[in-house]
Short mmCIF file of C-alpha atoms and ligand atoms in Angstrom, two decimals:
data_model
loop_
_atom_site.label_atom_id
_atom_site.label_comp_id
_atom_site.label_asym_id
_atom_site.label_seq_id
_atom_site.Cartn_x
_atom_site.Cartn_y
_atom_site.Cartn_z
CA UNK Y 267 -70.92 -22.60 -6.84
CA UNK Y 268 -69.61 -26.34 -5.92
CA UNK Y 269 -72.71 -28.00 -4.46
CA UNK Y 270 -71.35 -30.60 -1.44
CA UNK Y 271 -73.06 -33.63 -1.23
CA UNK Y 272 -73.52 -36.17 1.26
CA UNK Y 273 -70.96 -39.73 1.79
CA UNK Y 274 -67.74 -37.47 0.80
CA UNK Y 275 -64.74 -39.16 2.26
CA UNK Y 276 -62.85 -37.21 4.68
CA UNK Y 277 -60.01 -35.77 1.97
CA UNK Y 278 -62.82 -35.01 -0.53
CA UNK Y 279 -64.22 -33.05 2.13
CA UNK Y 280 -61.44 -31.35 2.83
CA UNK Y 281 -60.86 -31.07 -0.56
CA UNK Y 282 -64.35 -29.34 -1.20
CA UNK Y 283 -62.90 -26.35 1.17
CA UNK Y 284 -59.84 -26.27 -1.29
CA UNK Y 285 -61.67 -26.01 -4.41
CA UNK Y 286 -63.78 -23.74 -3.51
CA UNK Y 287 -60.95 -21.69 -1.85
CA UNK Y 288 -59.00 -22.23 -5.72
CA UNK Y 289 -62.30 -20.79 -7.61
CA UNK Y 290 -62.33 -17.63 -5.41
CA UNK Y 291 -58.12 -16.69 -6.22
CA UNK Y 292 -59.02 -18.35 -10.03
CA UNK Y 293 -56.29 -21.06 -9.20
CA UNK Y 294 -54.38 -22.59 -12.46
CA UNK Y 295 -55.28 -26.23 -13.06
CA UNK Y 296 -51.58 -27.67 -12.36
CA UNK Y 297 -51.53 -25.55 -9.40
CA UNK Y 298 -54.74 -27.13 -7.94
CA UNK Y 299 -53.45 -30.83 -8.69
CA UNK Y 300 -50.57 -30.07 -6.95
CA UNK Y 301 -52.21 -28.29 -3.74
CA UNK Y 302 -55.24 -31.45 -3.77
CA UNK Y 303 -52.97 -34.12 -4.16
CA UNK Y 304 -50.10 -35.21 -1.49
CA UNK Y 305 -46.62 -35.10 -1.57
CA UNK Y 306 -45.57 -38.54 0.20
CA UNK Y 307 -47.51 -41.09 1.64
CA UNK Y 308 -45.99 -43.98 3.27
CA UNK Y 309 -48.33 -46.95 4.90
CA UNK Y 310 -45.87 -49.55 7.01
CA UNK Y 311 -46.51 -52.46 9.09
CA UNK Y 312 -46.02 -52.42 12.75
CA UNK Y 313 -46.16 -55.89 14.10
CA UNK Y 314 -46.74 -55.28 17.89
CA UNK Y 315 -45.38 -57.44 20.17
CA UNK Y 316 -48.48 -57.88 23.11
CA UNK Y 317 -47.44 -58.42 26.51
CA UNK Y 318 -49.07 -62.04 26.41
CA UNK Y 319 -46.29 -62.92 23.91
CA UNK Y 320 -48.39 -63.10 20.84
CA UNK Y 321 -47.87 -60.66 18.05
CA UNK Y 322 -50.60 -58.46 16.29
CA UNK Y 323 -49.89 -56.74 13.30
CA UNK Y 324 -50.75 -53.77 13.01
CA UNK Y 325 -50.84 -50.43 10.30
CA UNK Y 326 -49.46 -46.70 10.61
CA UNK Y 327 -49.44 -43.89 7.83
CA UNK Y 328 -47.66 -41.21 7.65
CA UNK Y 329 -48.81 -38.34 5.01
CA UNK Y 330 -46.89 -35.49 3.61
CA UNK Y 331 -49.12 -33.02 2.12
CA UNK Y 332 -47.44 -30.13 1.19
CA UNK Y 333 -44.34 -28.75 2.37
CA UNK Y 334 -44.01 -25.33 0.23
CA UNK Y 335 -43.53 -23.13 3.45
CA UNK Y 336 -41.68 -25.04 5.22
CA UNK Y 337 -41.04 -28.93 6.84
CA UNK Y 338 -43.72 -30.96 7.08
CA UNK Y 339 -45.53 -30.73 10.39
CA UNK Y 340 -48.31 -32.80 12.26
CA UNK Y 341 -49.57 -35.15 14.96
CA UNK Y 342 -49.78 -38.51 15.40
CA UNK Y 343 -53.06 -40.40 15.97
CA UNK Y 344 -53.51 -43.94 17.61
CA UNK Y 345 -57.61 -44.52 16.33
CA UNK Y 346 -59.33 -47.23 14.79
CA UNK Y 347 -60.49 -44.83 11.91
CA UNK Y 348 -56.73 -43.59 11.54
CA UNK Y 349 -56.87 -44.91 7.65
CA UNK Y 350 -54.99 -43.46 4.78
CA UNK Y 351 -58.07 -41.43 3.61
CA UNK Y 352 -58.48 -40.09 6.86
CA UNK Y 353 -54.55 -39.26 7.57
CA UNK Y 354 -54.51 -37.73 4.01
CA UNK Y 355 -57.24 -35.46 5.03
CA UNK Y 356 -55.94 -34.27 8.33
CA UNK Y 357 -52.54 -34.13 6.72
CA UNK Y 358 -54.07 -31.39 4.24
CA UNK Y 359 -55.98 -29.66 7.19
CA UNK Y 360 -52.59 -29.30 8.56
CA UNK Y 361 -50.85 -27.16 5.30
CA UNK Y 362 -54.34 -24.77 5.53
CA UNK Y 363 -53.40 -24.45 9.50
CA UNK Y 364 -50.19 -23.73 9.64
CA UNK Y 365 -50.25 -21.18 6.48
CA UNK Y 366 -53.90 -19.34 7.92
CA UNK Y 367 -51.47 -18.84 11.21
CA UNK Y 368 -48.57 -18.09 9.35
CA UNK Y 369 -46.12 -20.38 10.86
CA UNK Y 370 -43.00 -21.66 8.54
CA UNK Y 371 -44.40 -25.18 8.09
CA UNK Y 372 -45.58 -27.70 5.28
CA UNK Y 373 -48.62 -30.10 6.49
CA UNK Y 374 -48.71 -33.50 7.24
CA UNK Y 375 -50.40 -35.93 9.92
CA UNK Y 376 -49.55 -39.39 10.97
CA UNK Y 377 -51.73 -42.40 12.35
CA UNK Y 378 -51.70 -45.78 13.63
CA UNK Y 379 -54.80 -47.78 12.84
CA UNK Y 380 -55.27 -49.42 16.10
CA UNK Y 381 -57.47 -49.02 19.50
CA UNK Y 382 -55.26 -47.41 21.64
CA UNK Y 383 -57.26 -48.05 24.86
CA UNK Y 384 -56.93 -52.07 24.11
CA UNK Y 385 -53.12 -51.63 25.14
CA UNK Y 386 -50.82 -51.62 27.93
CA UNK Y 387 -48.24 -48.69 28.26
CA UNK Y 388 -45.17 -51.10 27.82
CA UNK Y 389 -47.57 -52.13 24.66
CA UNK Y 390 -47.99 -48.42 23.74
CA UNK Y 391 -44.47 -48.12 24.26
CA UNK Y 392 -43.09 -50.83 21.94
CA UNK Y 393 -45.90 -49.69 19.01
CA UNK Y 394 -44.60 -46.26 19.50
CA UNK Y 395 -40.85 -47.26 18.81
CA UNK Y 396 -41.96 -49.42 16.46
CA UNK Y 397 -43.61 -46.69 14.41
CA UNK Y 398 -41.37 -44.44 14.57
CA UNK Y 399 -38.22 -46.52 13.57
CA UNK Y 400 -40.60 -47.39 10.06
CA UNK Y 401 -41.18 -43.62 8.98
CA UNK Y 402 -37.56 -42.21 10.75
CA UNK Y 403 -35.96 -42.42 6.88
CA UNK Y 404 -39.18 -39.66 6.13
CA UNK Y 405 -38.60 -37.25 9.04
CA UNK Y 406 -36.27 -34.97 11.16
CA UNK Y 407 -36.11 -31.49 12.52
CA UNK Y 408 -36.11 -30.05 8.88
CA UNK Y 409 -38.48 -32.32 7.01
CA UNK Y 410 -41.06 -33.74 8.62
CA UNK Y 411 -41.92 -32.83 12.77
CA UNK Y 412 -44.07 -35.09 14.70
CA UNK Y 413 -46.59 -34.27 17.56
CA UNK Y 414 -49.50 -35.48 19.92
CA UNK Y 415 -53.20 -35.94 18.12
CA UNK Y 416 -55.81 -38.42 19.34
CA UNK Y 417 -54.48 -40.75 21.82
CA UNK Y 418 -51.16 -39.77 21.88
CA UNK Y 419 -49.65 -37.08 24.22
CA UNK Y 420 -45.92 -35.96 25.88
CA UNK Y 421 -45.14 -39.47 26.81
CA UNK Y 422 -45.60 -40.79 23.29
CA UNK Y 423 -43.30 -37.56 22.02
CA UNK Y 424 -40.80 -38.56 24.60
CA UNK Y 425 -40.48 -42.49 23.45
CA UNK Y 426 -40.28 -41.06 20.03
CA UNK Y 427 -37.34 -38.58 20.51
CA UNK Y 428 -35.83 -41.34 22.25
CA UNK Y 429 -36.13 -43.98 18.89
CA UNK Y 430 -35.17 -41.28 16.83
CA UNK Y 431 -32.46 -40.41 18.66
CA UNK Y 432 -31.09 -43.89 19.23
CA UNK Y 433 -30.69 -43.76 15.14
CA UNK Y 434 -29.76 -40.13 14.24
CA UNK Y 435 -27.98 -38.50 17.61
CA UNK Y 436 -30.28 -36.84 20.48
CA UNK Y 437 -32.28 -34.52 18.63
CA UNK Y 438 -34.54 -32.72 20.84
CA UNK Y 439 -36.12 -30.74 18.01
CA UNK Y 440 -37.67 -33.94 15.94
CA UNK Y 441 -40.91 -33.77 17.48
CA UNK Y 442 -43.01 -31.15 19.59
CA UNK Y 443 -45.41 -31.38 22.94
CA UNK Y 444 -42.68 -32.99 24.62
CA UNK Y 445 -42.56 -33.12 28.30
CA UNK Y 446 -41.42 -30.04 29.74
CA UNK Y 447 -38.17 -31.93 31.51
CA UNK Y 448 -37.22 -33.12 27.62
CA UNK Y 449 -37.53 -30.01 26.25
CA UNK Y 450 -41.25 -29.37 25.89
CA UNK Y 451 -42.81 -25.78 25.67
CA UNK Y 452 -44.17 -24.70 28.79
CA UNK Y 453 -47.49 -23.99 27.46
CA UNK Y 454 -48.12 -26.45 25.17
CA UNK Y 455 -50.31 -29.04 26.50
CA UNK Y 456 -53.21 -26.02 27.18
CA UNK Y 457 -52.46 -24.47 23.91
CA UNK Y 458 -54.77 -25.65 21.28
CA UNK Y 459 -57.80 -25.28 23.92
CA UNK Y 460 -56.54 -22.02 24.77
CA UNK Y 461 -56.70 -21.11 20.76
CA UNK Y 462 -60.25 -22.19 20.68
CA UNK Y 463 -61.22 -19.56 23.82
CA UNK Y 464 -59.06 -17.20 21.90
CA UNK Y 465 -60.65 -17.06 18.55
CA UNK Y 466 -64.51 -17.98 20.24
CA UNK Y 467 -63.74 -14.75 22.12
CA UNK Y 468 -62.57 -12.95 19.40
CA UNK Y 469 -66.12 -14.04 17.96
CA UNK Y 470 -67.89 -13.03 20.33
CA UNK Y 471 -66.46 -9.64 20.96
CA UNK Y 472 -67.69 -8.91 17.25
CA UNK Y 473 -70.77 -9.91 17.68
CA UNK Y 474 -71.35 -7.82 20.87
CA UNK Y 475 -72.43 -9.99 23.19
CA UNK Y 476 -70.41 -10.99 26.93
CA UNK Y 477 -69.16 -14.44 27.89
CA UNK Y 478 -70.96 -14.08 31.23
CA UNK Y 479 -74.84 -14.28 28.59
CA UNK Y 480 -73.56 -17.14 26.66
CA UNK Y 481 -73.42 -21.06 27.63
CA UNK Y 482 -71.21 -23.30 26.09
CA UNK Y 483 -71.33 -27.20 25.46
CA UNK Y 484 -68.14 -29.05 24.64
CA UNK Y 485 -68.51 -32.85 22.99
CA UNK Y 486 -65.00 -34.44 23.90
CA UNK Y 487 -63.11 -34.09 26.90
CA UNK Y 488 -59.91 -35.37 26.01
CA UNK Y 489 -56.77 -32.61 25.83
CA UNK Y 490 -58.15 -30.00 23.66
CA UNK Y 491 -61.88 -30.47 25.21
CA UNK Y 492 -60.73 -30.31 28.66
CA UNK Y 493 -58.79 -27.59 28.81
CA UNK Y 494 -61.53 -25.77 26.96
CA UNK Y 495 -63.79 -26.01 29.23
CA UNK Y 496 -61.26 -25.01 32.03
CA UNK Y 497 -60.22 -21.75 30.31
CA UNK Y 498 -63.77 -21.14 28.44
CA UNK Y 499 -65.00 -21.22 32.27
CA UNK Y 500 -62.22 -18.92 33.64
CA UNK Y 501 -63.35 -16.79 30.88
CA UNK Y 502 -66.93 -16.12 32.05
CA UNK Y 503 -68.38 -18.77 29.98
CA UNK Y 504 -71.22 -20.96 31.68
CA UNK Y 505 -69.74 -24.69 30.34
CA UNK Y 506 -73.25 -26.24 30.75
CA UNK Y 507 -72.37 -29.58 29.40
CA UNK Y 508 -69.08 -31.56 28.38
CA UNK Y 509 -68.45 -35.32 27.15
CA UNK Y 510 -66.33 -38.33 26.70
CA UNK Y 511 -66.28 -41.95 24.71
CA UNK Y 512 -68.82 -43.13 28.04
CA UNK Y 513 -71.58 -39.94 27.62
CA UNK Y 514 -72.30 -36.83 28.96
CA UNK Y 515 -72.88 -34.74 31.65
CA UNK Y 516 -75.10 -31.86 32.07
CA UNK Y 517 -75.96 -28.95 34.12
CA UNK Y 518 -78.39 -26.13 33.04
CA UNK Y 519 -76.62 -23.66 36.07
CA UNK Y 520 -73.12 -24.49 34.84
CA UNK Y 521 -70.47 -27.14 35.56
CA UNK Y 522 -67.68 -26.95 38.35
CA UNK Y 523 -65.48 -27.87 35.38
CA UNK Y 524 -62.73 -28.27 38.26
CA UNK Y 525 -64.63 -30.96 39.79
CA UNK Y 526 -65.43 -32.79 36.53
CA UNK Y 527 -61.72 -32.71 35.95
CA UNK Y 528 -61.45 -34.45 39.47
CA UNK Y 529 -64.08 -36.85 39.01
CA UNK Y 530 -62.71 -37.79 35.56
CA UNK Y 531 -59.06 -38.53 37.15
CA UNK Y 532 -60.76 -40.68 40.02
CA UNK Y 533 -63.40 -42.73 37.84
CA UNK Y 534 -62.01 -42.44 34.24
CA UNK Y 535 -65.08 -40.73 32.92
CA UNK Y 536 -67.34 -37.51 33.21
CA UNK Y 537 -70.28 -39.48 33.37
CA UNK Y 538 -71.66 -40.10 37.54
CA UNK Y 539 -70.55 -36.61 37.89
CA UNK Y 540 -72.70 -35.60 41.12
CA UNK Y 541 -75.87 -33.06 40.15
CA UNK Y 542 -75.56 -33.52 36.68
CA UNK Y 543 -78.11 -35.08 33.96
CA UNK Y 544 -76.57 -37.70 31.91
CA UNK Y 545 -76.39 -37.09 28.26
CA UNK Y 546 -75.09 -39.32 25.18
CA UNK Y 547 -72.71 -37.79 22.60
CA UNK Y 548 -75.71 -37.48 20.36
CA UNK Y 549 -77.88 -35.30 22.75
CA UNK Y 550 -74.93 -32.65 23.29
CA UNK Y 551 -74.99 -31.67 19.99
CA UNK Y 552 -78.72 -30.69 19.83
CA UNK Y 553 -78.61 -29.23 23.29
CA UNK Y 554 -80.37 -25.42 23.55
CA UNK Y 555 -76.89 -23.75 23.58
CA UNK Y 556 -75.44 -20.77 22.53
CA UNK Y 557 -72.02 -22.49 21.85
CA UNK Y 558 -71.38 -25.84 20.65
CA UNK Y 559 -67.53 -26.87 20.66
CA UNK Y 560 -67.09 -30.28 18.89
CA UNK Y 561 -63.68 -30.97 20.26
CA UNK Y 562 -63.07 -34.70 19.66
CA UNK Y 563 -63.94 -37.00 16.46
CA UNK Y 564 -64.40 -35.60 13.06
CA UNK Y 565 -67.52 -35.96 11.12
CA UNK Y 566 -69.75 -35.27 13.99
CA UNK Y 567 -72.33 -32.46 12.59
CA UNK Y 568 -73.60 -34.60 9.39
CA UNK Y 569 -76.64 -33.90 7.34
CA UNK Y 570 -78.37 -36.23 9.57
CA UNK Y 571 -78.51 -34.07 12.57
CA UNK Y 572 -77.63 -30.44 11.75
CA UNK Y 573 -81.41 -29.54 11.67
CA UNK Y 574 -81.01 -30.22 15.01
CA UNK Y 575 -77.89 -28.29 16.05
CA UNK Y 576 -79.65 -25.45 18.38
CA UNK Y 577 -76.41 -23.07 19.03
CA UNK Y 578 -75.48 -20.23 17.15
CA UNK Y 579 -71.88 -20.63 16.85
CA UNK Y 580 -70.01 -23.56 16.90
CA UNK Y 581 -66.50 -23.70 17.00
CA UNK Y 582 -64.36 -26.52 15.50
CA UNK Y 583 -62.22 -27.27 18.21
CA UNK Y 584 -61.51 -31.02 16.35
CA UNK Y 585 -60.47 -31.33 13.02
CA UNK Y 586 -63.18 -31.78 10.28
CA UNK Y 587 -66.42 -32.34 12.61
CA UNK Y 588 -68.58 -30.95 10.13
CA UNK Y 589 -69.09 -32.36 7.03
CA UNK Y 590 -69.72 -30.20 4.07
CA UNK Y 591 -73.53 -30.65 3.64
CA UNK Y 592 -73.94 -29.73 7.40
CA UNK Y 593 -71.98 -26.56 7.01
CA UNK Y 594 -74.02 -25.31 4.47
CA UNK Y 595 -77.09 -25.78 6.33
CA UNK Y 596 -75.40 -23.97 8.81
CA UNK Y 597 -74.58 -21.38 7.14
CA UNK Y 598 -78.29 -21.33 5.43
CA UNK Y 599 -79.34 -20.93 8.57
CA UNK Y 600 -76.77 -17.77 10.16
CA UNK Y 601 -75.44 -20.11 12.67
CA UNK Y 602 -71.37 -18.43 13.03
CA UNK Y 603 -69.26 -21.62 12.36
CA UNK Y 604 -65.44 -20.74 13.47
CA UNK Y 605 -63.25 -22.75 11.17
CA UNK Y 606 -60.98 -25.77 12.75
CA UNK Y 607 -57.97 -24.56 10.48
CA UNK Y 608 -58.10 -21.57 12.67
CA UNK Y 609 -59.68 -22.29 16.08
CA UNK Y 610 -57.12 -25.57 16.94
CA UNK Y 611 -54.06 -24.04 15.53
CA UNK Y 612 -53.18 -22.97 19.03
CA UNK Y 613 -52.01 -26.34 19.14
CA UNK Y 614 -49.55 -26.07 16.29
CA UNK Y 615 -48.82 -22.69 17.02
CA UNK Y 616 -46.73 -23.49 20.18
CA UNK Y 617 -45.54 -26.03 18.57
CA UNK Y 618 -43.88 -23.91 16.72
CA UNK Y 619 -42.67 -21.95 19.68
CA UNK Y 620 -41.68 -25.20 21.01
CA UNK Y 621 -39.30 -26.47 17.93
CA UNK Y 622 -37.71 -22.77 17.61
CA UNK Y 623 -36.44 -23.16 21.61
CA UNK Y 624 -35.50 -26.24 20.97
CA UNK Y 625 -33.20 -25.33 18.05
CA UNK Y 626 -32.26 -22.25 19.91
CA UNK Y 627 -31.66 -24.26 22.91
CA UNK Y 628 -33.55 -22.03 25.09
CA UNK Y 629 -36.64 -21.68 26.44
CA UNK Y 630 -39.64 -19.04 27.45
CA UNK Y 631 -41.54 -18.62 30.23
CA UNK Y 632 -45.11 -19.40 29.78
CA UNK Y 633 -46.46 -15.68 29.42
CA UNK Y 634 -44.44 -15.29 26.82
CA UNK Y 635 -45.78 -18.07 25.06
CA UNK Y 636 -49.33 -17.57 25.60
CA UNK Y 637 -48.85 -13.69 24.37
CA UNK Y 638 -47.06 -14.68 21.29
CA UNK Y 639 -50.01 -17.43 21.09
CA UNK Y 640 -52.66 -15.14 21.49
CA UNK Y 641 -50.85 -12.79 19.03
CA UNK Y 642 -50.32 -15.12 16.49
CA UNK Y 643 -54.18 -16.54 16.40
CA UNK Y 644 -55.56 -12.80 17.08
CA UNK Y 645 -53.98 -11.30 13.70
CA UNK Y 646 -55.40 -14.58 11.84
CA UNK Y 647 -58.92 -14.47 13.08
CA UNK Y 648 -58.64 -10.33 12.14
CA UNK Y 649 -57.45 -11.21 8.58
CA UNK Y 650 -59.77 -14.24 8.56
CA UNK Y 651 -63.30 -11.80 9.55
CA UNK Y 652 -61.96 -9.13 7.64
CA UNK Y 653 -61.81 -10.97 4.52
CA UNK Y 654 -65.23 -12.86 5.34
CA UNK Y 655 -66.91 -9.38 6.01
CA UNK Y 656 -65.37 -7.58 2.27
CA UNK Y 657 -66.39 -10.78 0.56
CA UNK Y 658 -69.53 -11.61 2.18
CA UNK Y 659 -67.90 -15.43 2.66
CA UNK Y 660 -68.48 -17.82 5.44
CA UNK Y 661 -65.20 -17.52 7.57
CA UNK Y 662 -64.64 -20.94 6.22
CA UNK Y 663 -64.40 -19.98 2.85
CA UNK Y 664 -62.00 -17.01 4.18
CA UNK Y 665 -60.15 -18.78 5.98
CA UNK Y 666 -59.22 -21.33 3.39
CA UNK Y 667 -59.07 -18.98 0.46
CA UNK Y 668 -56.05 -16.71 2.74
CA UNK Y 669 -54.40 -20.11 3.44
CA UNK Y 670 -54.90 -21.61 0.08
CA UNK Y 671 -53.46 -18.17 -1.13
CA UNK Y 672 -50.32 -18.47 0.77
CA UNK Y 673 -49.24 -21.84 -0.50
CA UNK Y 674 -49.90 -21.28 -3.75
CA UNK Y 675 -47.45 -18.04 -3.63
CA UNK Y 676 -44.89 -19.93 -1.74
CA UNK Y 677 -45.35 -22.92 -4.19
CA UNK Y 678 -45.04 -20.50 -7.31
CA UNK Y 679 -41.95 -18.69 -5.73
CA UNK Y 680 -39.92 -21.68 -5.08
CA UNK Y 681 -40.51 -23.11 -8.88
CA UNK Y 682 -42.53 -25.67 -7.83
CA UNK Y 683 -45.44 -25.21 -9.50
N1 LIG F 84 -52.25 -32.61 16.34
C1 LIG F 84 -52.42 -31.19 16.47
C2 LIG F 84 -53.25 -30.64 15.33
O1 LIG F 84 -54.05 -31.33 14.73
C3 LIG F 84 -51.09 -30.48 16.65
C4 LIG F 84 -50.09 -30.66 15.55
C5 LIG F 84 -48.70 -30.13 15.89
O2 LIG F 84 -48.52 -29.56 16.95
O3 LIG F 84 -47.81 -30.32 15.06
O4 LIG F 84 -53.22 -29.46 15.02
#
């Protein structure tokens, strides 16, 4: 048994999940260098005009981590923390996703190191152009796929189409979570919360007990926080307690998740929210829940303060929030920890959905795509749970050892390896 230990970088983290995923199948040396080590990485300066006139220069990555099933796939983030150790990690978080889902994609994840909430849109706008005109010799609708992460959303994926398309030709199918007038997937901007209600109710179905008994708190209340709150709520859940960058907000009764919405499009921020206790981000992890959701930063559950984690599952809803120390000790302690390779691949998922209408030039309604979600992220978390039950794993370890498993057969099959 690998022992995890604590100041791991984020890829060595993720890389901890591999390994111990490779020992499981009895993975070949060469095949485990290939599948922890990344295909391309390309780091390229982004000078950034500012609207005062002056210029800042600035950083962006973009990672290729594996593209044996298919073209590279993954978001963009706009952070401060966006390095290449970090983009390398997410990058690989993205080749476990897409193969634990089964969608026809390689990984790979993209960042600019920069504090997006420091800019302008017309800044935004120019640093998005900018970026993408440096890594367009890397990508295209059958190597490499772009998409929203931190910071970045539709309006980022529509600037982007537009760069790449004042190089290559109007392609709509070059990147995904588009607006829905460019050819976006109705859908898509829900979909990886919706995953995360999926696969926590899933969860919770096997563990016999009812939405209606069970009260959720959700750290992060950007896209994928938000609208799991909304949909966790529609669902019978009682959201007790959500957060952004400013605090928290909390309500033993339940929150009019609605309202919060409201009061975070006319102030900015959850916090002032009327009736509610105010929280920092640190307090909403240790709250007395029975769900915790971590859906923004990674690295959030550390060995610092998982003693102190009170909910019984907790479901990854960001990528890499807990460290590898902390899930032991969760696990140590029979707390349910949903993997993030499974519970935000909704996200993905319909991105998927999204690039096949696109090529197809057609598009679905939006039952269809949350059915063929829902089917997609239902047959996973099966496989996933079955494997963890016959094993006796963590669904961690399950889910990684299926994905890792998947790769390593497509990587054998096509010679590569
Ligand atoms: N950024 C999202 C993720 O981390 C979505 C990626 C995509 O749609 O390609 O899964």
């Amino acid at each position: 048994m690998r022992e995890p230990t604590d100041g791991m970088s984020p890829f060595e983290a993720v890389n901890f999940f591999f390994h111990g995923a490779a020992d499981w199948l009895g993975l070949d040396d060469q095949t485990r260098q290939v599948l922890a080590g990344t295909y391309r990485e390309i780091r390229v300066q982004v000078p950034l005009r500012r609207d005062d006139g002056s210029v800042e220069t600035l950083y962006g990555y973009r990672v290729q981590h594996n593209g044996a099933r298919g073209p590279y796939k993954g978001g963009v983030r706009y952070h401060p923390s966006a390095d290449l150790e970090e983009v390398r990690a997410l990058a690989s978080l993205m080749t476990w996703k897409t193969a634990i889902v089964d969608l026809p994609f390689g990984g790979a994840k993209g960042g600019v190191q920069v504090d997006a909430a420091s800019l302008s849109l017309t800044e935004l706008e120019r640093l998005t152009r900018r970026y993408m005109s440096q890594v367009s010799y890397i990508v295209g609708p059958y190597r490499d796929i772009m998409a929203p992460d931190m910071n970045t959303n539709a309006q980022t994926m529509a600037w982007m189409m537009d760069a790449y398309g004042q190089r290559e030709g109007h392609t709509l199918s070059i990147v995904t979570g588009k607006p829905v007038e460019l050819g976006g997937s109705l859908g898509r901007d829900a979909a990886t919360g919706r995953g995360a209600v999926i696969v926590l109710d899933q969860a919770v179905k096997d563990a016999g007990l009812a939405p209606e008994d069970l009260s959720v708190a959700i750290q992060g209340f950007g896209n994928v926080g938000s609208w799991t709150a909304r949909l966790a709520k529609a669902e019978g859940y009682r959201v007790v307690a959500v957060s952004d960058v400013n605090g928290g907000v909390y309500d033993p009764r339940g929150l009019r998740v609605l309202d919060v919405l409201d009061h975070v499009r006319a102030s900015g921020t959850v916090v002032g929210h009327p009736d509610t206790e105010t929280l920092t981000n640190e307090e909403i992890l240790e709250l007395d829940v029975d769900v915790l959701v971590p859906a923004a930063l990674g690295e959030v559950v550390t060995s610092a303060n998982v003693d102190d984690v009170r909910a019984r599952i907790v479901v990854e809803a960001a990528n890499h929030p807990v460290t590898p120390v902390a899930d032991a000790n969760l696990a140590d302690r029979g707390v349910t920890v949903l993997p993030d390779i499974l519970v935000n691949a909704g996200g993905v998922t319909v991105s998927y959905f999204e690039w096949t209408q696109n090529i197809q030039q057609f598009s679905w309604d939006e039952d269809r795509v949350n059915a063929a979600l829902r089917e997609h992220l239902v047959t996973a978390y099966q496989r996933v749970r079955d494997f963890a039950r016959t094993h006796e794993t963590t669904l961690r370890q399950a889910a990684f050892t299926l994905a890792v498993e998947r790769v390593a057969t497509a990587a054998h099959l096509r010679g590569y390896v």
